Amino acid sequence: MPNSWQTALCSAFWAFFLIGSLLVAFHHQSTVSGFAEAPFAVHVESETADVVEDPIYQARFVSDGLTRLVHAATAVQRPDGAIQAFWFGGSREGHADVRIFTATFDPDMQRWTDEAPLLSRQETARAERRHVRKLGNPVAAVDSQGRILLFFVSVSFGGWSGSSINLVVSEDNGQTWSKPRQLITSPFLNVSTLVKGPVVQHDDGTMGLPVYHEFLGKFSEYLHLDGQGRVLGKSRVSHGRFAIQPVVFPLGEQHAVALMRNTDSDRPRRAWTSRTNDGGRTWSVPERTKIMNGNTALGGTLSGTMGDVNILLTAANVTEYNRSSLALLRSTDQGRDWAVVYDVEPHQPSLSQEEFSEAVTRKTPVSEEDMPLTPETVAAAATEIQCEPGRPVCDFRFDYPWLLKDAQGRYHLFYTWNRAFIRHLTFNSAWLKFRPDQPLEDRAYQGDEP
């Protein structure tokens, strides 16, 4: 009898959950305001126009090595001009000791502040009066009022499929923050919603938050939020189990394109794309792009315009199987075709522990701004986490990119560097303009099949 009651209760629970999910999945608003004009999108006169600014390309470390693992960086330019980054760190991904960390880059001093913890699962649990097992991806944004919004993932039970989204807000350039509060994105248990991609601004002050699910499917959605982070509506960007972590590029008042991480094991393993012509209210059936994607996240930003053409920029692991390289890609036809413009991290083969440590020490520049980090301490941290016990080789890993364009027209690329540090690259249009396009079809390395 107890088993019968348990079975009945379990069946009823899943029935309610599925019905609720379907109701929310098809909760479309009758109208949605248009996308706000992309901030800092500059007009490029021509590919041969005189370069006003000298080319700039700089690399730094953001994190200080306080935690064994770091991951999932996000960043914004604050109203005061500084760049503030956030990420999660701990002994390992999904562990109870994971916290959200932050650091600030002063563009005048060209230095990062020391990293500092911002949020913990215990603080989140106390504020929301619920059990929190672990924290995950953060996503930062600046709203139309100049407030910094930090969305982040928490899990109360199970794995990432049991996630929910939380929000903290700063009204003083990141000096103080509100208490965490949970967003209501699903009618039953409010689970299985995660964030990764940048927030999209709408012209009435509302926001679009790209999200994804990993429970009873792996699919993408677009949440329409008011200024307080309340869900006004949501639309499904993909269905099934093959496309998550959408990055949305607004192309006009009502038009946008989304790039999505591939979770399909079938070949060809490629990133997915979907389009909206009504401000994110509805989305087209996803299609495969030509970007190789072996279940890895993408980052992206609107670079600018050339005539009436939008220039899109994305960072991705352009392989089918691993994360041993990271490339910068550009599109001039609204995301239909892409070309590699620079190998941020060229492919590195698997190496023995000694070879790996030597390669990191030799190939990774550590600047004065990175002190007290040294090539030796950086190599030791990367070796400790990438050279897993029992494996004869160590693998390089560069993933979870985040792209930001600031008010001065400079680009900031953040990514997880060998799971040990957050890496920050700065470059400008003068450097980017004359990078030659390399067709994706010419890429020789597609990843080592496991």
Short mmCIF file of C-alpha atoms in Angstrom, two decimals:
data_model
loop_
_atom_site.label_atom_id
_atom_site.label_comp_id
_atom_site.label_asym_id
_atom_site.label_seq_id
_atom_site.Cartn_x
_atom_site.Cartn_y
_atom_site.Cartn_z
CA MET A 1 0.00 0.00 0.00
CA PRO A 2 2.74 2.56 0.86
CA ASN A 3 4.32 1.91 -2.52
CA SER A 4 0.98 2.54 -4.23
CA TRP A 5 0.54 5.84 -2.39
CA GLN A 6 4.09 6.87 -3.25
CA THR A 7 3.55 6.00 -6.89
CA ALA A 8 0.27 7.92 -7.00
CA LEU A 9 1.76 11.00 -5.34
CA CYS A 10 4.78 10.90 -7.62
CA SER A 11 2.56 10.60 -10.70
CA ALA A 12 0.37 13.48 -9.53
CA PHE A 13 3.41 15.64 -8.89
CA TRP A 14 4.84 15.10 -12.37
CA ALA A 15 1.45 15.63 -13.96
CA PHE A 16 1.06 19.01 -12.23
CA PHE A 17 4.64 19.93 -13.08
CA LEU A 18 4.22 19.10 -16.76
CA ILE A 19 0.91 20.96 -17.03
CA GLY A 20 2.36 23.99 -15.29
CA SER A 21 5.45 23.96 -17.47
CA LEU A 22 3.34 23.81 -20.60
CA LEU A 23 1.15 26.68 -19.42
CA VAL A 24 4.15 28.86 -18.69
CA ALA A 25 5.95 27.80 -21.85
CA PHE A 26 3.10 29.17 -23.94
CA HIS A 27 2.58 32.32 -21.89
CA HIS A 28 2.99 34.88 -24.66
CA GLN A 29 2.23 38.54 -24.16
CA SER A 30 -0.04 40.12 -26.74
CA THR A 31 2.57 42.84 -27.32
CA VAL A 32 6.21 43.32 -26.36
CA SER A 33 8.10 46.60 -26.64
CA GLY A 34 10.93 46.78 -29.14
CA PHE A 35 14.58 46.20 -28.38
CA ALA A 36 16.48 49.22 -27.12
CA GLU A 37 19.14 50.68 -29.40
CA ALA A 38 22.30 48.70 -28.82
CA PRO A 39 24.57 50.69 -26.51
CA PHE A 40 28.01 51.60 -27.81
CA ALA A 41 27.36 50.16 -31.29
CA VAL A 42 29.62 52.23 -33.53
CA HIS A 43 29.31 52.87 -37.24
CA VAL A 44 32.20 51.63 -39.36
CA GLU A 45 32.62 53.73 -42.51
CA SER A 46 34.52 51.09 -44.45
CA GLU A 47 37.05 48.35 -43.99
CA THR A 48 39.78 50.63 -45.36
CA ALA A 49 38.89 53.75 -43.39
CA ASP A 50 41.70 55.50 -41.51
CA VAL A 51 42.25 54.07 -38.06
CA VAL A 52 41.88 56.79 -35.46
CA GLU A 53 43.11 54.73 -32.51
CA ASP A 54 46.19 52.52 -32.45
CA PRO A 55 45.48 48.79 -32.25
CA ILE A 56 45.16 47.49 -28.69
CA TYR A 57 45.33 43.89 -27.51
CA GLN A 58 46.03 43.17 -23.84
CA ALA A 59 45.70 40.08 -21.64
CA ARG A 60 45.37 39.89 -17.85
CA PHE A 61 44.17 37.62 -15.09
CA VAL A 62 41.11 38.76 -13.13
CA SER A 63 41.02 36.24 -10.30
CA ASP A 64 43.79 35.84 -7.75
CA GLY A 65 43.80 32.09 -7.23
CA LEU A 66 41.95 32.19 -3.90
CA THR A 67 39.87 29.15 -4.88
CA ARG A 68 40.91 25.94 -6.58
CA LEU A 69 38.26 26.34 -9.29
CA VAL A 70 36.72 29.39 -10.96
CA HIS A 71 34.11 29.46 -13.71
CA ALA A 72 31.37 31.32 -15.61
CA ALA A 73 32.58 34.93 -15.65
CA THR A 74 30.18 37.78 -16.39
CA ALA A 75 30.89 41.52 -16.48
CA VAL A 76 29.36 44.97 -16.97
CA GLN A 77 30.56 48.51 -17.39
CA ARG A 78 29.23 50.45 -14.44
CA PRO A 79 27.81 53.98 -14.72
CA ASP A 80 31.09 55.29 -13.23
CA GLY A 81 33.04 53.75 -16.14
CA ALA A 82 34.69 50.88 -14.27
CA ILE A 83 34.34 47.27 -15.43
CA GLN A 84 33.05 44.91 -12.75
CA ALA A 85 33.34 41.15 -13.18
CA PHE A 86 31.62 38.31 -11.32
CA TRP A 87 32.17 34.53 -11.33
CA PHE A 88 31.75 31.53 -9.09
CA GLY A 89 34.60 29.78 -7.32
CA GLY A 90 35.20 26.97 -4.86
CA SER A 91 36.93 23.64 -4.44
CA ARG A 92 34.97 22.17 -7.36
CA GLU A 93 31.88 22.94 -9.44
CA GLY A 94 28.66 22.22 -7.57
CA HIS A 95 30.32 21.97 -4.16
CA ALA A 96 28.75 23.51 -1.08
CA ASP A 97 31.71 25.89 -0.65
CA VAL A 98 31.15 27.63 -4.00
CA ARG A 99 30.59 31.39 -3.69
CA ILE A 100 30.08 34.27 -6.12
CA PHE A 101 33.19 36.46 -6.34
CA THR A 102 33.76 39.91 -7.81
CA ALA A 103 36.58 42.25 -8.83
CA THR A 104 36.69 45.69 -10.48
CA PHE A 105 38.89 46.94 -13.33
CA ASP A 106 39.95 50.58 -13.25
CA PRO A 107 40.41 51.66 -16.90
CA ASP A 108 42.61 54.59 -15.87
CA MET A 109 44.94 52.55 -13.67
CA GLN A 110 44.64 49.51 -15.96
CA ARG A 111 44.49 47.20 -12.96
CA TRP A 112 42.08 44.79 -11.32
CA THR A 113 41.26 45.06 -7.65
CA ASP A 114 41.74 42.03 -5.44
CA GLU A 115 38.89 39.57 -5.79
CA ALA A 116 36.34 39.48 -2.99
CA PRO A 117 33.47 37.13 -2.10
CA LEU A 118 30.04 38.62 -2.74
CA LEU A 119 27.47 35.87 -2.16
CA SER A 120 27.34 32.45 -0.53
CA ARG A 121 24.72 29.72 -0.45
CA GLN A 122 24.24 30.35 3.28
CA GLU A 123 23.49 34.06 2.74
CA THR A 124 21.10 33.20 -0.06
CA ALA A 125 19.34 30.59 2.07
CA ARG A 126 18.89 33.01 4.99
CA ALA A 127 17.57 35.80 2.77
CA GLU A 128 15.12 33.56 0.91
CA ARG A 129 14.25 31.32 3.87
CA ARG A 130 14.82 28.10 2.00
CA HIS A 131 17.46 25.41 1.71
CA VAL A 132 20.22 26.12 -0.84
CA ARG A 133 22.69 23.35 -1.71
CA LYS A 134 24.92 25.18 -4.17
CA LEU A 135 25.38 28.23 -6.39
CA GLY A 136 26.05 28.45 -10.12
CA ASN A 137 26.25 30.79 -13.11
CA PRO A 138 25.98 34.56 -12.54
CA VAL A 139 24.80 37.05 -15.19
CA ALA A 140 25.30 40.79 -14.66
CA ALA A 141 23.50 43.71 -16.32
CA VAL A 142 23.00 47.46 -15.95
CA ASP A 143 19.37 48.55 -16.31
CA SER A 144 17.93 51.77 -17.74
CA GLN A 145 18.17 53.43 -14.30
CA GLY A 146 21.88 52.69 -13.92
CA ARG A 147 21.39 49.94 -11.35
CA ILE A 148 23.59 46.85 -11.47
CA LEU A 149 21.54 43.65 -11.56
CA LEU A 150 23.19 40.34 -10.76
CA PHE A 151 21.19 37.23 -11.59
CA PHE A 152 22.63 33.95 -10.33
CA VAL A 153 21.71 30.29 -10.19
CA SER A 154 21.02 28.34 -7.00
CA VAL A 155 20.02 24.73 -6.40
CA SER A 156 17.90 23.50 -3.50
CA PHE A 157 17.77 19.82 -4.41
CA GLY A 158 19.23 17.56 -7.08
CA GLY A 159 21.61 18.72 -9.78
CA TRP A 160 21.47 21.68 -12.16
CA SER A 161 18.05 20.49 -13.34
CA GLY A 162 16.74 21.63 -9.93
CA SER A 163 17.99 25.20 -10.37
CA SER A 164 16.24 28.51 -9.87
CA ILE A 165 17.25 32.12 -10.58
CA ASN A 166 18.01 34.70 -7.91
CA LEU A 167 18.61 38.45 -8.11
CA VAL A 168 20.59 41.04 -6.14
CA VAL A 169 20.68 44.74 -7.04
CA SER A 170 23.17 47.54 -6.43
CA GLU A 171 22.22 51.22 -6.72
CA ASP A 172 25.67 52.58 -5.84
CA ASN A 173 28.06 51.13 -8.43
CA GLY A 174 28.50 47.81 -6.69
CA GLN A 175 29.37 49.16 -3.25
CA THR A 176 26.33 47.66 -1.51
CA TRP A 177 23.77 45.09 -2.59
CA SER A 178 20.19 44.16 -1.79
CA LYS A 179 19.38 40.84 -0.19
CA PRO A 180 18.98 37.94 -2.63
CA ARG A 181 15.47 37.14 -3.78
CA GLN A 182 14.20 34.34 -5.95
CA LEU A 183 12.58 34.96 -9.34
CA ILE A 184 9.34 33.07 -9.99
CA THR A 185 9.75 31.55 -13.44
CA SER A 186 7.70 28.35 -13.11
CA PRO A 187 4.35 27.72 -11.34
CA PHE A 188 5.30 24.42 -9.67
CA LEU A 189 8.34 24.30 -7.38
CA ASN A 190 9.98 27.04 -9.48
CA VAL A 191 12.81 24.75 -10.63
CA SER A 192 14.94 24.08 -13.69
CA THR A 193 15.69 27.60 -14.90
CA LEU A 194 19.32 28.71 -15.39
CA VAL A 195 21.11 31.75 -16.83
CA LYS A 196 24.24 32.22 -18.95
CA GLY A 197 23.70 34.80 -21.73
CA PRO A 198 23.64 38.61 -21.45
CA VAL A 199 20.47 40.54 -20.62
CA VAL A 200 18.76 42.36 -23.52
CA GLN A 201 17.28 45.83 -22.94
CA HIS A 202 13.86 46.80 -24.32
CA ASP A 203 13.00 50.40 -25.19
CA ASP A 204 10.38 50.76 -22.42
CA GLY A 205 12.85 49.93 -19.64
CA THR A 206 11.92 46.25 -19.41
CA MET A 207 14.45 43.50 -19.99
CA GLY A 208 14.82 40.23 -21.81
CA LEU A 209 16.63 37.49 -19.89
CA PRO A 210 17.77 34.51 -21.99
CA VAL A 211 17.46 31.34 -19.88
CA TYR A 212 17.55 27.58 -20.35
CA HIS A 213 16.22 24.38 -18.79
CA GLU A 214 17.87 21.02 -18.08
CA PHE A 215 14.94 19.09 -16.59
CA LEU A 216 12.65 16.92 -18.75
CA GLY A 217 14.42 18.45 -21.72
CA LYS A 218 17.27 20.80 -22.60
CA PHE A 219 15.84 23.90 -24.21
CA SER A 220 16.06 27.70 -24.28
CA GLU A 221 13.55 30.39 -23.29
CA TYR A 222 13.34 34.18 -23.31
CA LEU A 223 11.96 35.80 -20.14
CA HIS A 224 10.48 39.29 -20.36
CA LEU A 225 11.05 41.07 -17.03
CA ASP A 226 9.90 44.37 -15.60
CA GLY A 227 12.24 46.78 -13.84
CA GLN A 228 11.87 44.85 -10.58
CA GLY A 229 12.78 41.51 -12.11
CA ARG A 230 9.22 40.19 -12.18
CA VAL A 231 8.35 37.92 -15.10
CA LEU A 232 5.90 39.59 -17.48
CA GLY A 233 5.95 36.77 -20.00
CA LYS A 234 8.12 34.07 -21.49
CA SER A 235 8.58 32.43 -24.86
CA ARG A 236 10.19 29.20 -25.95
CA VAL A 237 13.27 29.62 -28.16
CA SER A 238 13.94 25.92 -28.67
CA HIS A 239 12.30 22.61 -27.79
CA GLY A 240 13.50 19.09 -27.10
CA ARG A 241 16.97 18.35 -25.79
CA PHE A 242 19.46 19.95 -28.16
CA ALA A 243 19.92 23.74 -27.67
CA ILE A 244 20.60 25.69 -24.45
CA GLN A 245 22.32 28.84 -23.11
CA PRO A 246 21.03 31.34 -25.71
CA VAL A 247 23.01 34.48 -26.52
CA VAL A 248 20.68 37.06 -28.09
CA PHE A 249 21.86 39.71 -30.60
CA PRO A 250 19.30 42.51 -31.20
CA LEU A 251 19.35 43.48 -34.89
CA GLY A 252 16.60 46.11 -34.93
CA GLU A 253 13.53 47.28 -33.06
CA GLN A 254 11.75 43.92 -33.38
CA HIS A 255 14.43 41.66 -34.83
CA ALA A 256 17.04 39.56 -33.04
CA VAL A 257 19.01 36.36 -33.54
CA ALA A 258 19.96 33.85 -30.84
CA LEU A 259 23.00 31.56 -30.82
CA MET A 260 22.70 28.44 -28.69
CA ARG A 261 24.98 25.78 -27.28
CA ASN A 262 24.55 22.35 -28.82
CA THR A 263 23.67 19.46 -26.49
CA ASP A 264 22.86 16.96 -29.25
CA SER A 265 25.29 14.03 -29.52
CA ASP A 266 24.44 13.46 -33.19
CA ARG A 267 26.87 14.78 -35.76
CA PRO A 268 27.45 17.30 -37.15
CA ARG A 269 27.83 18.94 -33.75
CA ARG A 270 27.05 22.58 -34.46
CA ALA A 271 25.75 25.60 -32.56
CA TRP A 272 22.07 26.41 -33.14
CA THR A 273 20.35 29.63 -34.15
CA SER A 274 16.81 31.00 -33.90
CA ARG A 275 15.26 34.34 -34.87
CA THR A 276 12.50 36.63 -33.66
CA ASN A 277 10.65 39.32 -35.63
CA ASP A 278 8.35 40.48 -32.83
CA GLY A 279 10.63 41.59 -30.01
CA GLY A 280 11.19 38.11 -28.58
CA ARG A 281 7.53 37.11 -28.29
CA THR A 282 7.94 34.22 -30.74
CA TRP A 283 11.00 32.49 -32.21
CA SER A 284 11.68 30.53 -35.37
CA VAL A 285 12.43 26.81 -35.47
CA PRO A 286 16.14 26.45 -34.56
CA GLU A 287 18.61 25.66 -37.32
CA ARG A 288 22.18 24.44 -37.21
CA THR A 289 24.91 26.98 -37.90
CA LYS A 290 28.35 26.19 -39.31
CA ILE A 291 30.02 26.81 -35.93
CA MET A 292 31.37 23.53 -34.56
CA ASN A 293 30.14 23.08 -31.00
CA GLY A 294 30.78 20.08 -28.78
CA ASN A 295 28.37 21.06 -25.99
CA THR A 296 30.16 24.27 -24.98
CA ALA A 297 28.96 27.78 -24.14
CA LEU A 298 29.23 30.79 -26.46
CA GLY A 299 29.64 34.50 -25.76
CA GLY A 300 28.67 37.38 -28.00
CA THR A 301 28.04 41.06 -28.56
CA LEU A 302 26.89 43.41 -31.31
CA SER A 303 30.14 44.89 -32.63
CA GLY A 304 28.73 47.73 -34.70
CA THR A 305 27.31 48.49 -38.13
CA MET A 306 28.75 48.95 -41.60
CA GLY A 307 26.17 50.78 -43.67
CA ASP A 308 22.93 48.93 -42.97
CA VAL A 309 24.74 45.75 -41.95
CA ASN A 310 25.06 44.61 -38.34
CA ILE A 311 28.43 43.19 -37.35
CA LEU A 312 28.17 40.42 -34.77
CA LEU A 313 31.03 39.08 -32.67
CA THR A 314 31.11 35.79 -30.80
CA ALA A 315 33.65 33.70 -28.91
CA ALA A 316 33.43 29.92 -29.00
CA ASN A 317 35.24 26.60 -28.78
CA VAL A 318 35.21 25.81 -32.50
CA THR A 319 35.58 22.04 -32.10
CA GLU A 320 33.19 19.11 -31.93
CA TYR A 321 34.60 17.40 -28.87
CA ASN A 322 36.68 19.42 -26.43
CA ARG A 323 37.55 22.86 -25.06
CA SER A 324 41.27 22.94 -25.81
CA SER A 325 41.00 26.08 -27.95
CA LEU A 326 39.01 29.31 -28.04
CA ALA A 327 38.36 31.52 -31.06
CA LEU A 328 36.82 34.88 -31.90
CA LEU A 329 34.31 34.87 -34.78
CA ARG A 330 32.59 37.57 -36.81
CA SER A 331 29.39 37.70 -38.88
CA THR A 332 28.31 40.42 -41.31
CA ASP A 333 25.06 38.79 -42.48
CA GLN A 334 22.98 38.77 -39.28
CA GLY A 335 24.50 35.58 -37.95
CA ARG A 336 23.89 33.32 -40.94
CA ASP A 337 27.57 32.81 -41.72
CA TRP A 338 30.57 33.16 -39.44
CA ALA A 339 34.32 33.39 -39.92
CA VAL A 340 37.15 33.05 -37.41
CA VAL A 341 39.05 36.32 -36.99
CA TYR A 342 41.47 35.28 -34.25
CA ASP A 343 42.51 32.22 -32.27
CA VAL A 344 42.46 33.55 -28.72
CA GLU A 345 43.76 30.23 -27.43
CA PRO A 346 45.13 28.04 -30.25
CA HIS A 347 44.58 24.31 -29.86
CA GLN A 348 46.89 22.67 -27.34
CA PRO A 349 47.34 18.87 -27.37
CA SER A 350 47.16 16.74 -24.25
CA LEU A 351 50.50 16.62 -22.43
CA SER A 352 52.15 14.83 -19.56
CA GLN A 353 52.05 16.65 -16.23
CA GLU A 354 55.64 17.86 -16.58
CA GLU A 355 55.10 18.98 -20.18
CA PHE A 356 51.83 20.69 -19.25
CA SER A 357 53.42 22.68 -16.43
CA GLU A 358 56.34 23.71 -18.64
CA ALA A 359 54.01 24.73 -21.49
CA VAL A 360 51.84 26.89 -19.22
CA THR A 361 54.90 28.56 -17.69
CA ARG A 362 56.41 29.24 -21.11
CA LYS A 363 53.32 30.29 -23.08
CA THR A 364 51.25 32.24 -20.57
CA PRO A 365 52.39 35.83 -20.10
CA VAL A 366 51.97 37.19 -16.58
CA SER A 367 52.17 40.99 -16.47
CA GLU A 368 53.13 43.32 -13.63
CA GLU A 369 49.42 44.07 -13.19
CA ASP A 370 48.87 40.37 -12.36
CA MET A 371 51.20 40.41 -9.34
CA PRO A 372 51.49 38.66 -6.95
CA LEU A 373 50.79 35.95 -9.55
CA THR A 374 53.89 34.58 -11.29
CA PRO A 375 54.26 32.16 -14.22
CA GLU A 376 55.18 29.47 -11.71
CA THR A 377 52.17 29.98 -9.42
CA VAL A 378 49.83 30.15 -12.41
CA ALA A 379 51.27 26.92 -13.82
CA ALA A 380 51.01 25.20 -10.44
CA ALA A 381 47.33 26.13 -10.05
CA ALA A 382 46.46 24.99 -13.58
CA THR A 383 48.40 21.75 -13.20
CA GLU A 384 46.71 20.96 -9.88
CA ILE A 385 43.21 21.07 -11.37
CA GLN A 386 43.80 19.97 -14.98
CA CYS A 387 46.08 17.01 -14.27
CA GLU A 388 43.56 14.67 -12.72
CA PRO A 389 44.87 11.78 -10.59
CA GLY A 390 44.96 8.50 -12.47
CA ARG A 391 45.10 10.08 -15.92
CA PRO A 392 48.39 9.90 -17.83
CA VAL A 393 47.84 13.26 -19.57
CA CYS A 394 46.66 16.78 -18.79
CA ASP A 395 44.17 18.67 -21.00
CA PHE A 396 44.03 22.40 -21.66
CA ARG A 397 40.62 23.97 -21.16
CA PHE A 398 39.38 27.42 -22.19
CA ASP A 399 35.62 27.93 -21.99
CA TYR A 400 32.53 29.88 -20.97
CA PRO A 401 33.36 33.13 -22.78
CA TRP A 402 31.65 36.45 -22.02
CA LEU A 403 31.95 39.39 -24.44
CA LEU A 404 31.37 43.02 -23.48
CA LYS A 405 31.73 46.25 -25.45
CA ASP A 406 32.25 49.39 -23.37
CA ALA A 407 31.31 53.04 -23.91
CA GLN A 408 34.77 53.79 -25.30
CA GLY A 409 34.32 51.20 -28.03
CA ARG A 410 36.72 48.69 -26.53
CA TYR A 411 35.94 45.01 -26.22
CA HIS A 412 36.41 42.86 -23.13
CA LEU A 413 36.53 39.09 -23.42
CA PHE A 414 36.36 37.05 -20.23
CA TYR A 415 36.73 33.28 -20.08
CA THR A 416 37.62 30.40 -17.79
CA TRP A 417 41.32 29.65 -18.19
CA ASN A 418 42.11 26.01 -17.35
CA ARG A 419 39.45 26.20 -14.61
CA ALA A 420 42.07 27.88 -12.38
CA PHE A 421 41.72 31.57 -13.33
CA ILE A 422 39.44 34.05 -15.05
CA ARG A 423 41.23 35.55 -18.06
CA HIS A 424 40.49 39.04 -19.40
CA LEU A 425 41.40 40.23 -22.90
CA THR A 426 40.98 43.84 -24.03
CA PHE A 427 41.06 44.83 -27.70
CA ASN A 428 39.68 47.63 -29.85
CA SER A 429 38.15 48.16 -33.28
CA ALA A 430 41.51 49.20 -34.72
CA TRP A 431 42.92 45.79 -33.81
CA LEU A 432 39.78 43.94 -34.88
CA LYS A 433 39.22 45.75 -38.16
CA PHE A 434 42.17 44.30 -39.99
CA ARG A 435 41.94 40.76 -38.67
CA PRO A 436 41.46 38.55 -41.76
CA ASP A 437 38.41 36.30 -41.88
CA GLN A 438 39.16 32.57 -41.88
CA PRO A 439 36.23 30.52 -43.24
CA LEU A 440 35.02 27.84 -40.85
CA GLU A 441 35.37 25.28 -43.63
CA ASP A 442 39.14 25.83 -43.52
CA ARG A 443 39.45 24.81 -39.87
CA ALA A 444 41.59 21.69 -39.82
CA TYR A 445 41.22 20.73 -36.16
CA GLN A 446 37.74 19.56 -35.15
CA GLY A 447 38.53 18.07 -31.76
CA ASP A 448 39.82 14.72 -30.56
CA GLU A 449 36.98 12.21 -30.32
CA PRO A 450 36.95 10.68 -26.82
#
